[in-house]
Coordinates of N, CA and C in Angstrom, one line a residue:
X75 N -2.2 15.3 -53.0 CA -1.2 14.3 -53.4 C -0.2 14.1 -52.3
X76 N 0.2 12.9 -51.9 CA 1.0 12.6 -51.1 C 2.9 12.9 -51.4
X77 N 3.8 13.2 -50.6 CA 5.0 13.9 -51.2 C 5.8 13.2 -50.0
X78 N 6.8 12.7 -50.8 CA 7.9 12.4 -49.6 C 9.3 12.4 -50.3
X79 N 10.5 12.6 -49.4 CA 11.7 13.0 -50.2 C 12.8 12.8 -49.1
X80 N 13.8 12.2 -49.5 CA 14.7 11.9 -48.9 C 15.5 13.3 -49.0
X81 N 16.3 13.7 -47.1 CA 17.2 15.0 -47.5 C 18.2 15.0 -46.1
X82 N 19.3 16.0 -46.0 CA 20.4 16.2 -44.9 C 20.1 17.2 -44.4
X83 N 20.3 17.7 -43.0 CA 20.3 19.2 -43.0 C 21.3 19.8 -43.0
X84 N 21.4 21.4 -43.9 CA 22.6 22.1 -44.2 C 22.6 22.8 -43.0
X85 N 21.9 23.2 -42.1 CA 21.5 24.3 -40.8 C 21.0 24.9 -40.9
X86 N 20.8 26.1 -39.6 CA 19.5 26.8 -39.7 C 20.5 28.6 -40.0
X87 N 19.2 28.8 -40.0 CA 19.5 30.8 -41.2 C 18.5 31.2 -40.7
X88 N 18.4 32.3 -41.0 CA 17.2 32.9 -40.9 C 16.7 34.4 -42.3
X89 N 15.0 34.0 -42.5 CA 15.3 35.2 -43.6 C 13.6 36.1 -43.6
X90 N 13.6 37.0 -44.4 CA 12.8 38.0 -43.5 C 11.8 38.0 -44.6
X91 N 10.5 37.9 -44.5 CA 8.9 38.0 -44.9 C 8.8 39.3 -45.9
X92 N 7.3 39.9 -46.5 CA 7.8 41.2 -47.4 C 7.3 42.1 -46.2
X93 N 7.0 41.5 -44.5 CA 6.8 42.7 -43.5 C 7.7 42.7 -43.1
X94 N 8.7 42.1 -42.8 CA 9.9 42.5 -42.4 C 10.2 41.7 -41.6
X95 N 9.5 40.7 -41.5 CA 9.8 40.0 -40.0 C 10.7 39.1 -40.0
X96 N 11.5 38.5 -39.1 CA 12.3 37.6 -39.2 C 11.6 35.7 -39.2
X97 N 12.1 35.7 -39.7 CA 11.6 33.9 -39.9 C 12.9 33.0 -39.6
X98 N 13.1 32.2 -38.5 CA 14.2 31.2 -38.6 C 13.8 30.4 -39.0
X99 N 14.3 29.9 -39.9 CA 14.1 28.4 -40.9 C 15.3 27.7 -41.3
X100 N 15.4 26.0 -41.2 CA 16.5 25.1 -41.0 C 16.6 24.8 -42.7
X101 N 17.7 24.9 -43.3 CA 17.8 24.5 -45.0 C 18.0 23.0 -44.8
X102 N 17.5 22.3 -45.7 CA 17.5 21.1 -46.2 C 18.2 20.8 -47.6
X103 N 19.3 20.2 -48.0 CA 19.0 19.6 -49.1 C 18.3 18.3 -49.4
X104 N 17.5 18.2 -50.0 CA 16.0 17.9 -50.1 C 16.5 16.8 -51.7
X105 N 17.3 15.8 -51.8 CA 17.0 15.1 -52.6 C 18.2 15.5 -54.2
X106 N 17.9 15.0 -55.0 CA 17.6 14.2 -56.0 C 17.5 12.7 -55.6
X107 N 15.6 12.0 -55.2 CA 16.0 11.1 -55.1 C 15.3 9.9 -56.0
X108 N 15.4 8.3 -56.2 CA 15.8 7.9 -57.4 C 14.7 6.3 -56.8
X109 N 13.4 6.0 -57.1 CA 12.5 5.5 -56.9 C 13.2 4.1 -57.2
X110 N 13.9 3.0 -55.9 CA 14.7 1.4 -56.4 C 14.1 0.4 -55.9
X111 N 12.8 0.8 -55.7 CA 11.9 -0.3 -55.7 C 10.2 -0.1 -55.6
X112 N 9.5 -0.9 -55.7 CA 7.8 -0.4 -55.6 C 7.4 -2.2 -55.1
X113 N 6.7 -2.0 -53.8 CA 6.0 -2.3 -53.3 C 4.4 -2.2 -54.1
X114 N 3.8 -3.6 -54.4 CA 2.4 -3.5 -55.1 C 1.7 -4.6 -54.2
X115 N 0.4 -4.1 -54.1 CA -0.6 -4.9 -52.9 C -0.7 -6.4 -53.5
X116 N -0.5 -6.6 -54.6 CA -0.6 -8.1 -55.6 C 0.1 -8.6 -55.1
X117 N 1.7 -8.1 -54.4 CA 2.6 -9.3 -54.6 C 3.5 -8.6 -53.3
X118 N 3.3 -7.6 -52.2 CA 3.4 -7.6 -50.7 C 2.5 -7.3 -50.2
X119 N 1.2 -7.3 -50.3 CA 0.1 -7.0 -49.7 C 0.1 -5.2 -49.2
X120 N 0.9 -4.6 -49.8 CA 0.8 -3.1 -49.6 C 1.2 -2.3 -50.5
X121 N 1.2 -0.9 -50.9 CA 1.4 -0.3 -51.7 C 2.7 1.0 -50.9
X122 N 3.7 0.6 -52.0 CA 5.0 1.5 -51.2 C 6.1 1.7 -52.3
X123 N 7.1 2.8 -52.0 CA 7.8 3.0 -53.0 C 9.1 3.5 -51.8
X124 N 10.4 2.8 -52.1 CA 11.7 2.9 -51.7 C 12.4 4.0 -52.3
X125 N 12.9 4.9 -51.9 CA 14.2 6.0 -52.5 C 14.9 5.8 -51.7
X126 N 15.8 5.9 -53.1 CA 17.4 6.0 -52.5 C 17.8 7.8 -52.9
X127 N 18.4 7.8 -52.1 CA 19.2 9.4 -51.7 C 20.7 9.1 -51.3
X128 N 21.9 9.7 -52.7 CA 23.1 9.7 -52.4 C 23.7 8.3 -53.6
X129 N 24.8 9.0 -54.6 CA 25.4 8.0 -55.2 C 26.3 7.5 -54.0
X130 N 26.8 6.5 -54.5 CA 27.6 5.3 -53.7 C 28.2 4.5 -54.9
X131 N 29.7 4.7 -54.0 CA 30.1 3.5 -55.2 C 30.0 1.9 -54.9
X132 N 30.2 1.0 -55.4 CA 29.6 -0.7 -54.5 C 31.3 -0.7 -54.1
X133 N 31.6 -0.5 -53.9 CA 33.1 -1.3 -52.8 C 32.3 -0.6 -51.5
X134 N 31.6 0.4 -51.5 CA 30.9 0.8 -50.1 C 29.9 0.1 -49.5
X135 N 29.5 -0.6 -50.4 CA 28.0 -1.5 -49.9 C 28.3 -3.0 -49.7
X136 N 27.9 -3.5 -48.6 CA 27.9 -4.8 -48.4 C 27.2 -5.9 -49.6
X137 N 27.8 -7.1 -50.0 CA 27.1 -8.0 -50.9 C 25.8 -7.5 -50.9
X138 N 24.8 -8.4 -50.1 CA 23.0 -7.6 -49.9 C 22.8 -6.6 -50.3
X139 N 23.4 -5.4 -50.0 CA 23.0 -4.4 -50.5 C 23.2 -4.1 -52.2
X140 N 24.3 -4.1 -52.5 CA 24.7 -4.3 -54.0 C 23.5 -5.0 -55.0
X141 N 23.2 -6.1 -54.3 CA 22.0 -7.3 -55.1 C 21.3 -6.5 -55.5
X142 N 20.2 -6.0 -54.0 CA 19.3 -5.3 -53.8 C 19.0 -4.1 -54.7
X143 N 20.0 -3.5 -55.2 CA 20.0 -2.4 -55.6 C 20.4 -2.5 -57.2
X144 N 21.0 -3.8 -57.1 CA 21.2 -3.8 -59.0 C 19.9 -4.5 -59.6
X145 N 19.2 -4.8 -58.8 CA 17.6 -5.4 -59.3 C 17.2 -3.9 -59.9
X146 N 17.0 -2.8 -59.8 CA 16.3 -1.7 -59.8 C 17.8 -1.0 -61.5
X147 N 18.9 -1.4 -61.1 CA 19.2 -1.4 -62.2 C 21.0 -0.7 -62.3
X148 N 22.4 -0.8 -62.5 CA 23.2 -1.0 -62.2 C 24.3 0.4 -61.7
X149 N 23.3 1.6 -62.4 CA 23.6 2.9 -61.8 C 23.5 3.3 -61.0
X150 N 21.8 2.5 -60.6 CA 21.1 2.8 -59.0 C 21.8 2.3 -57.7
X151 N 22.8 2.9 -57.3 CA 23.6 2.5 -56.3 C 23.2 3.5 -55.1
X152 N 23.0 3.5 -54.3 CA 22.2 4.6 -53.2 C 22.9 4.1 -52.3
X153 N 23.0 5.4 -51.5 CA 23.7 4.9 -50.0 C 22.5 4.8 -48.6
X154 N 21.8 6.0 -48.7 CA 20.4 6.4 -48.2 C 19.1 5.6 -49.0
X155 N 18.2 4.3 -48.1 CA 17.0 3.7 -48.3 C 16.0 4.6 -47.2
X156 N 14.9 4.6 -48.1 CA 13.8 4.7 -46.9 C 12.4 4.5 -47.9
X157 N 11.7 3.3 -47.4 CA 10.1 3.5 -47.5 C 9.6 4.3 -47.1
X158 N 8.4 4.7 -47.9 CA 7.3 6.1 -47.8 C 5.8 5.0 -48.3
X159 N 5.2 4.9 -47.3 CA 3.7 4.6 -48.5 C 3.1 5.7 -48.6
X160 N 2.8 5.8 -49.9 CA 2.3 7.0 -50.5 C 0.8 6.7 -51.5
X161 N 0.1 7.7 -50.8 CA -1.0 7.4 -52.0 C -1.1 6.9 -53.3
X162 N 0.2 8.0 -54.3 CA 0.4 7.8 -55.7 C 1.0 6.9 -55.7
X163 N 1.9 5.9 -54.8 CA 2.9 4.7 -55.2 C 2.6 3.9 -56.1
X164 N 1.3 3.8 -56.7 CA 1.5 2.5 -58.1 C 1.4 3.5 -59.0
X165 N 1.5 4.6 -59.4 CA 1.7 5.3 -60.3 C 3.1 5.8 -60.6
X166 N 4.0 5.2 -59.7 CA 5.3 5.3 -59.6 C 6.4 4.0 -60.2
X167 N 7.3 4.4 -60.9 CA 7.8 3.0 -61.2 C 9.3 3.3 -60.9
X168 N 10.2 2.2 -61.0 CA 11.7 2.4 -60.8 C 12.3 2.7 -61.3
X169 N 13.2 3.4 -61.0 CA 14.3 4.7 -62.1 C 13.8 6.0 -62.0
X170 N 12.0 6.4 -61.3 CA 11.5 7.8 -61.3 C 12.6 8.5 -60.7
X171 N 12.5 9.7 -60.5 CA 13.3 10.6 -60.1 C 12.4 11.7 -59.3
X172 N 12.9 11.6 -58.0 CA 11.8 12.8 -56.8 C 12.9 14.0 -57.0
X173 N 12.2 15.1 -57.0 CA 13.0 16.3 -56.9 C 12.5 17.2 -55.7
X174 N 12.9 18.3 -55.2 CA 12.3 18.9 -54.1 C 11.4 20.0 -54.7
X175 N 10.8 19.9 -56.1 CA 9.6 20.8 -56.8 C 8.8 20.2 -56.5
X176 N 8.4 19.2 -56.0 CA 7.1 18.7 -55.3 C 6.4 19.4 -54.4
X177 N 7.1 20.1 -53.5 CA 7.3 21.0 -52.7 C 6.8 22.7 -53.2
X178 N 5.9 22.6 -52.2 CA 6.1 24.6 -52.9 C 5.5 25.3 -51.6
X179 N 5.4 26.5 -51.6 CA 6.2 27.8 -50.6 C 4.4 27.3 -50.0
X180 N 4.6 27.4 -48.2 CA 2.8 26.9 -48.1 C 2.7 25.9 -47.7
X181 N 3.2 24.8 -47.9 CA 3.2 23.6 -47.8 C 3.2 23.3 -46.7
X182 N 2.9 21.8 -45.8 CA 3.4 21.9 -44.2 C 3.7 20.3 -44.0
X183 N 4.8 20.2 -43.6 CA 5.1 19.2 -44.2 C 5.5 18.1 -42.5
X184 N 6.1 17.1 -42.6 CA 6.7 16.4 -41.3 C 8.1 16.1 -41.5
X185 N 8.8 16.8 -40.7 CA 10.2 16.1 -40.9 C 10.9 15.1 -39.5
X186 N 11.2 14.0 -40.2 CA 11.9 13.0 -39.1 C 13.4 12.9 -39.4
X187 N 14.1 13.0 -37.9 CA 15.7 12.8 -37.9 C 15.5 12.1 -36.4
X188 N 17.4 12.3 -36.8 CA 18.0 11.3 -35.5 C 18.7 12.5 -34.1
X189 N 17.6 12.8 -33.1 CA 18.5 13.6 -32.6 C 20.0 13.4 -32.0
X190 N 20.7 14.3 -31.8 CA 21.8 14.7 -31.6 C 22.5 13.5 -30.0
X191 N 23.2 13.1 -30.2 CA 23.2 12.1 -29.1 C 24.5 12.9 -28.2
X192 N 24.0 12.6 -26.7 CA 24.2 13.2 -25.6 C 25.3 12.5 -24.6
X193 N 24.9 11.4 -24.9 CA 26.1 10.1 -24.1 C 25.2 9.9 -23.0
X194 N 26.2 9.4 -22.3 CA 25.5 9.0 -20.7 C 25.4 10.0 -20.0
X195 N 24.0 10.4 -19.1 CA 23.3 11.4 -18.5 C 22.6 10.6 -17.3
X196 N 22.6 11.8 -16.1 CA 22.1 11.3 -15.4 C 20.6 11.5 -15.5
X197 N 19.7 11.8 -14.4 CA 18.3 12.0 -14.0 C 18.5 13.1 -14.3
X198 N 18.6 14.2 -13.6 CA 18.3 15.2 -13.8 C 19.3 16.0 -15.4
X199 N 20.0 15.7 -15.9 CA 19.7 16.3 -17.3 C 19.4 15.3 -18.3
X200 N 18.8 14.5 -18.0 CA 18.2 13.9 -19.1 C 16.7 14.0 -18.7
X201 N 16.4 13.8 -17.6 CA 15.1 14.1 -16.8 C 15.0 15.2 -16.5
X202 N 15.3 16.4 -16.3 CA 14.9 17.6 -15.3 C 14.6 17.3 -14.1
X203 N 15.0 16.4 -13.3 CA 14.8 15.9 -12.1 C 15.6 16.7 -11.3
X204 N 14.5 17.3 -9.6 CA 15.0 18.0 -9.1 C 16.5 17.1 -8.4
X205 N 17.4 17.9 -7.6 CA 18.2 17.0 -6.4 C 18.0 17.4 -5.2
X206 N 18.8 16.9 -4.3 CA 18.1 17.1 -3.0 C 18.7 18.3 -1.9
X207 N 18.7 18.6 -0.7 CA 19.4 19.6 -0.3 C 20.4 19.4 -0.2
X208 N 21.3 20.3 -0.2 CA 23.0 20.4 -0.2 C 23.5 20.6 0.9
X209 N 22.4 20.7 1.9 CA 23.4 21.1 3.5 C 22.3 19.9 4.1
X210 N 22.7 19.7 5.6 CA 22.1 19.1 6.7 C 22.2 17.6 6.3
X211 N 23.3 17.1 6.3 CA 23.9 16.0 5.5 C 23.1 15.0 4.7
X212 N 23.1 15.5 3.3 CA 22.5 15.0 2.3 C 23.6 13.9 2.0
X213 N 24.7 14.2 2.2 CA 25.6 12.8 1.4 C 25.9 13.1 0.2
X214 N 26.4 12.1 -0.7 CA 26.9 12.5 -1.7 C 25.9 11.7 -3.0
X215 N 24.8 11.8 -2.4 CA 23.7 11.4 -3.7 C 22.9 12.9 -4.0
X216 N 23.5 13.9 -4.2 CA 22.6 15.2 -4.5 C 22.2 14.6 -6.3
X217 N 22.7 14.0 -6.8 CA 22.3 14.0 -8.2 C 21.8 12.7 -8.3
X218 N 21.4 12.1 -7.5 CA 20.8 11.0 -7.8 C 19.5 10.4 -7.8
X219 N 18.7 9.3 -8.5 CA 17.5 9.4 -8.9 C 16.7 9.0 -7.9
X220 N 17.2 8.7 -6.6 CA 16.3 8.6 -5.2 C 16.0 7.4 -5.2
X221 N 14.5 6.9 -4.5 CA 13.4 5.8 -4.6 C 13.3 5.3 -5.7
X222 N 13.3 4.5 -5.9 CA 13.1 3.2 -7.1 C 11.6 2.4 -7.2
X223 N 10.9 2.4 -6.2 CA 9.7 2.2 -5.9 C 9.4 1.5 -4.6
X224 N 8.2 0.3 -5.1 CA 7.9 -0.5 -3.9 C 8.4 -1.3 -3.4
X225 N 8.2 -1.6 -2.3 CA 9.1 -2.4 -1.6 C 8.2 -4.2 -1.5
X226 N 8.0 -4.8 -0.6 CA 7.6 -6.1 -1.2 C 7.0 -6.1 -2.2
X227 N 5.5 -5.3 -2.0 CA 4.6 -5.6 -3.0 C 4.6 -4.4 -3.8
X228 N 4.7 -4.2 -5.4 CA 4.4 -5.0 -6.3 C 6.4 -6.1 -6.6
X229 N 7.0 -5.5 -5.5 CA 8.8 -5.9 -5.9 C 9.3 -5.9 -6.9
X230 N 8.8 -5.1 -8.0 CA 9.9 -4.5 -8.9 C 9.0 -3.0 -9.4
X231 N 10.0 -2.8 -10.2 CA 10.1 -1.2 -10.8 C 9.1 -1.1 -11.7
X232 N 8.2 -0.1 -12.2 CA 7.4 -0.2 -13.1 C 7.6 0.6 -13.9
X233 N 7.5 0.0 -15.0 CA 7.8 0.4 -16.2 C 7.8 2.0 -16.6
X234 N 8.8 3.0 -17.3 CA 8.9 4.4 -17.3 C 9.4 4.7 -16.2
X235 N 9.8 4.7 -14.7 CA 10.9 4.9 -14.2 C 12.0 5.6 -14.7
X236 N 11.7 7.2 -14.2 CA 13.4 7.6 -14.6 C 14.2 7.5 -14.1
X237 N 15.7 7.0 -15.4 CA 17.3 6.9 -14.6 C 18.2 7.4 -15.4
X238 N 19.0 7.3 -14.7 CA 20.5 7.5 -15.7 C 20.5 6.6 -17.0
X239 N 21.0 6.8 -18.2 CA 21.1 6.3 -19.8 C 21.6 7.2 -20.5
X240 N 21.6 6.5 -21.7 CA 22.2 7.5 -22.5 C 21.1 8.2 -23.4
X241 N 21.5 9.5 -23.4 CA 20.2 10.8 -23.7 C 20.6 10.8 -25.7
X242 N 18.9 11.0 -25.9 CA 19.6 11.5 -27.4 C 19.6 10.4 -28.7
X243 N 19.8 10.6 -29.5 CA 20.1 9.9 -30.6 C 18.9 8.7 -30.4
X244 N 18.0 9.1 -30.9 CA 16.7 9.1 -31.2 C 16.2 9.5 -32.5
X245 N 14.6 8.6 -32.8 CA 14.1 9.1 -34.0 C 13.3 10.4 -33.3
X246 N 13.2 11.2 -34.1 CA 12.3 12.4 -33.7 C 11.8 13.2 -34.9
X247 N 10.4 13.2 -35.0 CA 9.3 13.7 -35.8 C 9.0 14.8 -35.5
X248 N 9.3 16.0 -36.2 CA 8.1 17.4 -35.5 C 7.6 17.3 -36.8
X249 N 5.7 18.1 -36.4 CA 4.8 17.9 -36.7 C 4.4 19.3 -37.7
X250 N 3.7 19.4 -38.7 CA 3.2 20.4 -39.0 C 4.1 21.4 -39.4
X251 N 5.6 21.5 -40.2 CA 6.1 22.7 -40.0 C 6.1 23.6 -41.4
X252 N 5.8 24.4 -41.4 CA 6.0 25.4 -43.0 C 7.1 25.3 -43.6
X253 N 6.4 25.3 -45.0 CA 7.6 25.4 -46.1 C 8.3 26.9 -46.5
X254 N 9.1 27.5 -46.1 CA 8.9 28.9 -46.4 C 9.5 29.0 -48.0
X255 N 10.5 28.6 -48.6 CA 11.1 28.7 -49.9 C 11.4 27.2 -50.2
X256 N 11.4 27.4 -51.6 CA 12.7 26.1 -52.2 C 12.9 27.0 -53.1
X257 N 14.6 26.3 -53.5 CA 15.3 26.4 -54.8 C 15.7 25.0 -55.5
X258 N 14.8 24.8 -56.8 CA 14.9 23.9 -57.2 C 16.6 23.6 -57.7
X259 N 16.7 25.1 -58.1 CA 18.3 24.7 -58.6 C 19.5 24.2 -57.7
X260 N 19.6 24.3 -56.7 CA 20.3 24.2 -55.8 C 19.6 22.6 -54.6
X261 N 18.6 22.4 -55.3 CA 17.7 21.1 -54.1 C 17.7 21.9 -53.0
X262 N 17.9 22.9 -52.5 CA 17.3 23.5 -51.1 C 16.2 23.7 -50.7
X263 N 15.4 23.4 -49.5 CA 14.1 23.9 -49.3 C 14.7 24.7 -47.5
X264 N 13.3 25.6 -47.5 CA 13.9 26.2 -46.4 C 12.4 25.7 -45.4
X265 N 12.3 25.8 -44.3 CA 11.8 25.1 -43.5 C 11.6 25.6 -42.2
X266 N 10.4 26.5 -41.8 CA 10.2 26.8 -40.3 C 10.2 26.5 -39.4
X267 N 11.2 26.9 -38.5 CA 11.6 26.2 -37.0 C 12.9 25.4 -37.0
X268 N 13.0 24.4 -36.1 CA 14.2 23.9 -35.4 C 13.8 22.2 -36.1
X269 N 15.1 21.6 -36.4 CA 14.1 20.2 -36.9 C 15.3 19.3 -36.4
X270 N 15.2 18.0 -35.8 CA 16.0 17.6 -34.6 C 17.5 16.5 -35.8
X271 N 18.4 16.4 -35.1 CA 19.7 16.1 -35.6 C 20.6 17.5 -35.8
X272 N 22.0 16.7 -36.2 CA 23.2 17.5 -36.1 C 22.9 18.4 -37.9
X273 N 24.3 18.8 -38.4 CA 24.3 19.5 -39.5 C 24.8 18.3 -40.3
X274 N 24.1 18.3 -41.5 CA 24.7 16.6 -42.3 C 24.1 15.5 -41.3
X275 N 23.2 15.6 -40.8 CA 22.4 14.4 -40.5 C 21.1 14.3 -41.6
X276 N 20.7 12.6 -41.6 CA 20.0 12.4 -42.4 C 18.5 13.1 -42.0
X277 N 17.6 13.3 -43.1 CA 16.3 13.8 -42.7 C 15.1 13.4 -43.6
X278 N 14.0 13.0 -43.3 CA 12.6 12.7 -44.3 C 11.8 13.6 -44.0
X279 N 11.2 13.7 -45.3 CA 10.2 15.0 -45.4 C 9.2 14.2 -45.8
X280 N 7.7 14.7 -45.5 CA 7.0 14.5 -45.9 C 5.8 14.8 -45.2
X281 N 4.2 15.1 -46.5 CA 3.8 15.9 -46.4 C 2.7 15.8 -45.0
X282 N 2.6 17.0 -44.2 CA 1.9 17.0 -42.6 C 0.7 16.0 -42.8
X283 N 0.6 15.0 -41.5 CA -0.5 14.3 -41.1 C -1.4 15.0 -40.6
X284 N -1.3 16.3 -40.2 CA -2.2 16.9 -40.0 C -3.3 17.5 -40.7
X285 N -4.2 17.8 -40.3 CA -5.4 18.7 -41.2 C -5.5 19.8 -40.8
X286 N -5.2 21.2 -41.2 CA -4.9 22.4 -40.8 C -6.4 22.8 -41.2
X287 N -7.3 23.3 -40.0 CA -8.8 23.8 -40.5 C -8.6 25.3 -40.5
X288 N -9.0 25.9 -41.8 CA -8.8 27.8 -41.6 C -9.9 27.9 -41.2
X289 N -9.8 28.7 -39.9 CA -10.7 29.6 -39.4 C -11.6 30.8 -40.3
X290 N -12.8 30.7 -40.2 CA -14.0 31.7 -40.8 C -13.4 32.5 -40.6
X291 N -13.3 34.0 -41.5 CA -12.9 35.5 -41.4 C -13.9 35.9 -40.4
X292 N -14.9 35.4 -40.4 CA -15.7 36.3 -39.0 C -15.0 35.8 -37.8
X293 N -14.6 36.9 -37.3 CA -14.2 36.8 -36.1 C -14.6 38.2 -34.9
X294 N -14.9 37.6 -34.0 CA -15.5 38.6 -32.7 C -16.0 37.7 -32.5
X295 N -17.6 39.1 -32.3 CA -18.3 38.7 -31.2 C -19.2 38.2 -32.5
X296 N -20.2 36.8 -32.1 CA -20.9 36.3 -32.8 C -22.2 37.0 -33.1
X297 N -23.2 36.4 -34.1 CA -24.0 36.8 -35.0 C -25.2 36.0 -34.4
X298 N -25.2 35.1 -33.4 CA -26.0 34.1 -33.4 C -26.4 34.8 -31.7
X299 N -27.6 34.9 -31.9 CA -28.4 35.2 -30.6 C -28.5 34.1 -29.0
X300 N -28.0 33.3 -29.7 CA -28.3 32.1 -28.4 C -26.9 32.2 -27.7
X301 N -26.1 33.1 -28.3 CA -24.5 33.1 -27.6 C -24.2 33.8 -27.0
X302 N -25.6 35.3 -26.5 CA -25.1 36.1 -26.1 C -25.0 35.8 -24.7
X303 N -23.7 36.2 -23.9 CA -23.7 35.5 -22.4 C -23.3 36.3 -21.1
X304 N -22.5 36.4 -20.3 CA -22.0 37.3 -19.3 C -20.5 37.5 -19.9
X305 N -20.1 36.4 -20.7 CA -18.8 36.9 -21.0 C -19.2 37.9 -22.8
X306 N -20.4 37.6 -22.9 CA -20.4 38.9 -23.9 C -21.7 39.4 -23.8
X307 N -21.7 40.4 -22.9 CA -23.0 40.9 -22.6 C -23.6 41.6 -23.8
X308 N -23.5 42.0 -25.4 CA -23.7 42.7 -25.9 C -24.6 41.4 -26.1
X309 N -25.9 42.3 -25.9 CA -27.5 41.3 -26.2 C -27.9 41.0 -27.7
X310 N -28.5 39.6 -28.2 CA -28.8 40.3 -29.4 C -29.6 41.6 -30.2
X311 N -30.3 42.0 -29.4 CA -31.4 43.2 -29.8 C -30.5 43.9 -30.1
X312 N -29.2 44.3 -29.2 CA -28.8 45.4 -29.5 C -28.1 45.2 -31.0
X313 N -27.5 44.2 -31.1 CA -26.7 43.8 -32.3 C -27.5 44.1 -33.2
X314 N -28.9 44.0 -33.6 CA -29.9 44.1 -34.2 C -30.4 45.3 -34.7
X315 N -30.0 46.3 -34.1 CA -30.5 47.2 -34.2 C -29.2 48.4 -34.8

């Protein structure tokens, strides 16, 4: 089943396995959030379901927004929108309620934020771009992005050229990350690794695009005779025997 949930990040912690190991994992508050609209293939040509995450009072919402949101019904006031198409979405209707028990310890999920914005950066820390020598008179372009390209022909820049801009504050997706805990009571989930934005920036979960294949418990040297090679000289006879 497909799982998606609106949430903030509270920051990262870290907490220890029953070997003892350390695990850093970023906490999420992960929702209560409140299903204020459904997309159906009959009448947008797709199947999708809108949550809202966060009451709001309406002197905070623009006219449009207010409308939008009193169609679904006059409580449903949300500050935080976000589409999810989701497999189950027509089994979903408006007023449902997503909790972060959808979720459970195992799980591997995708989270997208806005990273952290940096301002205006040159090449080299927004690029890693080397600079040039500091003696035998370089001038005063050591930090600068050099050549720009060709000269008549093609006469302009081609596209992806690194320069100076402003770094940062971006969508950003990491892929595949583990669920290590939730606490339903509290809407916390906890969450392996580093997941991009500040503390109290907005974040979506939802469940990995990936297909995680578990590897066969056999592991070594193989069983199959046509494998045996120079990097595993154990022949089959001998395995055979």
């Amino acid at each position: 089943m497909e799982k998606a949930i609106i949430g903030k990040k509270v920051g990262m912690t870290q907490i220890f396995d029953e070997a003892g190991k350390v695990i850093p994992v970023t906490v999420i508050e992960a929702g209560p959030c409140t299903v204020v609209q459904k997309k159906t293939v009959e009448k947008d040509g797709y199947s999708a379901v809108q949550l809202g995450f966060e009451d709001v009072v309406a002197r905070k919402l623009t006219k449009p927004e207010q409308g939008h949101l009193k169609k679904a019904g006059e409580d449903l006031l949300k500050k935080n929108l976000k589409e999810f198409k989701l497999a189950g979405a027509a089994d979903m209707n408006v007023g449902d309620v997503i909790t972060v028990t959808q979720f459970a310890e195992g799980d591997r999920v995708d989270v997208t934020g806005t990273s952290k914005g940096k301002g205006y950066a040159g090449v080299i820390k927004r690029y890693g771009a080397g600079r040039t020598p500091m003696t035998h008179g370089g001038g005063p372009v050591h930090r600068h992005a050099g050549s720009m390209g060709p000269a008549t022909d093609p006469s302009r820049i081609f596209k992806g050229k690194i320069g100076a801009g402003h770094m940062g504050d971006e969508q950003v997706t990491v892929l595949n990350l583990d669920v290590i805990k939730v606490d339903p009571e509290l809407n916390l989930i906890a969450i392996r690794g580093a997941i991009p934005g500040p503390k109290g920036g907005l974040v979506y979960l939802r469940n990995s695009v990936i297909n995680v294949k578990v590897k066969g418990a056999a592991a070594g040297i193989s069983n199959n005779p046509q494998k045996a090679s120079g990097r595993n000289p154990q022949k089959a006879s001998a395995r055979n025997k």
